[in-house]
């Protein structure tokens, strides 16, 4: 199995992404021999039946679009994509703006901005319907917001320890981040203060904020948006995968998603 790499300007930002290429062995296991980048015409109608469908007259499995979490990148999915490619699935995994080989946005982004990038990305990357979007953590946020639209750009959704549920704790974290940032806003930056600053951010559970300095305002824009009201608007069948020991996104978030998303199923993993 091989990866192809691509660079495209999407929503004014340079986005690097990876696509799996089916070799002859994988093609024989698959029900399709659809090319990697089939012609795409905006507005064209494609069959959207869940499960196997017809593309260019041949049966195909669902194509997969993977969205990574904060501080991650597209190739974090590589091992999983290799296994799925062996089963005949094509996969696409972008480095979201500001991560991996995609440069940081030239302005502060909101969650809606990332959604716009992903929606256009899906339209041009070569993925054919039916499409399953798989999002981990921050990638799950994007999936939830896109999935709540009237015409989401995918047919199925998989949420893996997804972020997006705000609580009093999250609001307090945002305030704490801003307070620490103000406290360390010196006209000069003594080196001796940096270890203390890192310890304070770690204590309030905000290493992500400190680790991506060029995305600090973007990070605050992302975490302050509560996606709970959008859950009931997700129409796509949704699989929720969760580690029972996850401390950043607790199991209670997964249960709330299962209750609120109409066509959803929750699978949990012990000691994960």
Short mmCIF file of C-alpha atoms in Angstrom, two decimals, residues 7-141:
data_model
loop_
_atom_site.label_atom_id
_atom_site.label_comp_id
_atom_site.label_asym_id
_atom_site.label_seq_id
_atom_site.Cartn_x
_atom_site.Cartn_y
_atom_site.Cartn_z
CA UNK A 7 -0.88 20.29 -1.43
CA UNK A 8 -3.96 22.35 -2.21
CA UNK A 9 -5.02 25.89 -1.39
CA UNK A 10 -8.35 25.58 0.43
CA UNK A 11 -10.26 28.55 1.81
CA UNK A 12 -7.13 30.61 1.17
CA UNK A 13 -4.93 28.30 3.27
CA UNK A 14 -2.32 25.79 2.09
CA UNK A 15 -3.41 22.30 3.17
CA UNK A 16 -1.19 19.21 2.95
CA UNK A 17 -2.91 15.82 2.85
CA UNK A 18 -2.38 12.13 2.33
CA UNK A 19 -4.38 9.63 0.31
CA UNK A 20 -4.09 5.85 0.28
CA UNK A 21 -3.64 4.15 -3.08
CA UNK A 22 -5.06 0.70 -3.63
CA UNK A 23 -2.47 -1.73 -5.01
CA UNK A 24 -3.43 -4.73 -7.14
CA UNK A 25 -3.78 -6.96 -4.05
CA UNK A 26 -6.07 -4.48 -2.33
CA UNK A 27 -8.08 -3.92 -5.51
CA UNK A 28 -8.79 -7.64 -5.76
CA UNK A 29 -10.16 -7.59 -2.21
CA UNK A 30 -12.20 -4.49 -2.93
CA UNK A 31 -15.39 -4.20 -4.94
CA UNK A 32 -14.09 -1.22 -6.87
CA UNK A 33 -11.32 0.08 -9.06
CA UNK A 34 -12.32 3.71 -8.84
CA UNK A 35 -9.39 6.06 -9.64
CA UNK A 36 -7.85 8.10 -6.82
CA UNK A 37 -9.03 11.44 -8.17
CA UNK A 38 -12.23 10.94 -10.18
CA UNK A 39 -13.56 14.03 -11.99
CA UNK A 40 -15.57 16.25 -9.69
CA UNK A 41 -18.16 18.70 -10.91
CA UNK A 42 -19.81 20.92 -8.33
CA UNK A 43 -23.49 20.15 -8.04
CA UNK A 44 -23.31 16.76 -9.76
CA UNK A 45 -25.60 14.12 -8.29
CA UNK A 46 -24.06 11.02 -6.80
CA UNK A 47 -25.80 8.05 -5.27
CA UNK A 48 -25.72 8.40 -1.48
CA UNK A 49 -27.04 5.02 -0.35
CA UNK A 50 -25.31 3.88 2.82
CA UNK A 51 -23.17 0.82 2.38
CA UNK A 52 -21.97 -0.33 -1.07
CA UNK A 53 -22.96 1.97 -3.91
CA UNK A 54 -22.22 2.50 -7.59
CA UNK A 55 -19.47 4.79 -8.84
CA UNK A 56 -18.68 4.83 -12.55
CA UNK A 57 -20.81 1.71 -12.92
CA UNK A 58 -18.91 -0.35 -10.34
CA UNK A 59 -19.62 -1.24 -6.72
CA UNK A 60 -17.47 0.55 -4.14
CA UNK A 61 -17.04 0.58 -0.38
CA UNK A 62 -17.33 3.80 1.55
CA UNK A 63 -14.38 6.18 1.30
CA UNK A 64 -12.91 7.34 4.61
CA UNK A 65 -11.84 10.84 5.65
CA UNK A 66 -9.79 11.01 8.87
CA UNK A 67 -9.50 14.16 11.00
CA UNK A 68 -6.79 14.26 13.67
CA UNK A 69 -6.84 15.92 17.08
CA UNK A 70 -5.13 19.08 18.33
CA UNK A 71 -1.30 18.96 18.17
CA UNK A 72 -1.50 15.95 15.83
CA UNK A 73 -1.34 15.43 12.04
CA UNK A 74 -2.70 13.24 9.25
CA UNK A 75 -0.12 10.45 9.41
CA UNK A 76 -1.13 9.61 12.98
CA UNK A 77 -3.73 7.43 11.24
CA UNK A 78 -1.18 5.62 9.06
CA UNK A 79 -1.26 2.16 10.66
CA UNK A 80 -5.07 2.10 10.75
CA UNK A 81 -5.28 3.34 7.16
CA UNK A 82 -2.85 0.64 6.00
CA UNK A 83 -5.04 -2.06 7.57
CA UNK A 84 -8.21 -0.59 6.07
CA UNK A 85 -6.61 -0.21 2.65
CA UNK A 86 -5.81 -3.94 2.73
CA UNK A 87 -9.57 -4.49 3.10
CA UNK A 88 -10.31 -2.35 0.05
CA UNK A 89 -11.06 1.06 1.58
CA UNK A 90 -9.60 4.30 0.28
CA UNK A 91 -8.62 6.83 2.92
CA UNK A 92 -7.85 10.54 3.00
CA UNK A 93 -6.14 12.30 5.91
CA UNK A 94 -5.36 16.03 5.87
CA UNK A 95 -2.98 17.95 8.08
CA UNK A 96 -5.44 20.57 9.33
CA UNK A 97 -4.22 24.19 9.08
CA UNK A 98 -1.55 24.80 11.72
CA UNK A 99 -0.59 21.14 12.12
CA UNK A 100 1.79 18.69 10.45
CA UNK A 101 2.97 20.07 7.12
CA UNK A 102 0.10 22.56 6.77
CA UNK A 103 1.18 26.05 7.87
CA UNK A 104 -0.76 27.97 10.50
CA UNK A 105 -3.67 30.05 9.21
CA UNK A 106 -2.79 33.64 8.37
CA UNK A 107 -5.54 34.81 10.73
CA UNK A 108 -7.16 33.52 13.89
CA UNK A 109 -9.53 30.67 13.05
CA UNK A 110 -12.85 29.63 14.57
CA UNK A 111 -14.37 26.16 14.47
CA UNK A 112 -16.52 27.32 11.54
CA UNK A 113 -13.35 28.19 9.61
CA UNK A 114 -11.96 24.69 10.11
CA UNK A 115 -15.32 23.25 9.06
CA UNK A 116 -15.23 25.30 5.86
CA UNK A 117 -11.72 23.99 5.10
CA UNK A 118 -12.77 20.37 5.66
CA UNK A 119 -15.97 20.72 3.65
CA UNK A 120 -14.10 22.09 0.64
CA UNK A 121 -11.33 19.55 1.16
CA UNK A 122 -13.83 16.68 0.92
CA UNK A 123 -15.17 18.15 -2.32
CA UNK A 124 -11.77 18.26 -4.03
CA UNK A 125 -9.66 15.47 -2.51
CA UNK A 126 -11.11 12.75 -4.73
CA UNK A 127 -13.28 10.94 -2.18
CA UNK A 128 -16.49 9.49 -3.61
CA UNK A 129 -19.80 9.07 -1.82
CA UNK A 130 -20.73 7.35 0.38
CA UNK A 131 -18.14 8.98 2.68
CA UNK A 132 -17.49 8.17 6.33
CA UNK A 133 -15.85 10.93 8.35
CA UNK A 134 -13.76 9.77 11.32
CA UNK A 135 -12.74 12.41 13.84
CA UNK A 136 -10.66 12.18 16.99
CA UNK A 137 -10.90 14.85 19.72
CA UNK A 138 -10.63 18.19 17.87
CA UNK A 139 -11.39 16.34 14.62
CA UNK A 140 -14.58 15.12 16.28
CA UNK A 141 -15.58 18.73 16.98
#
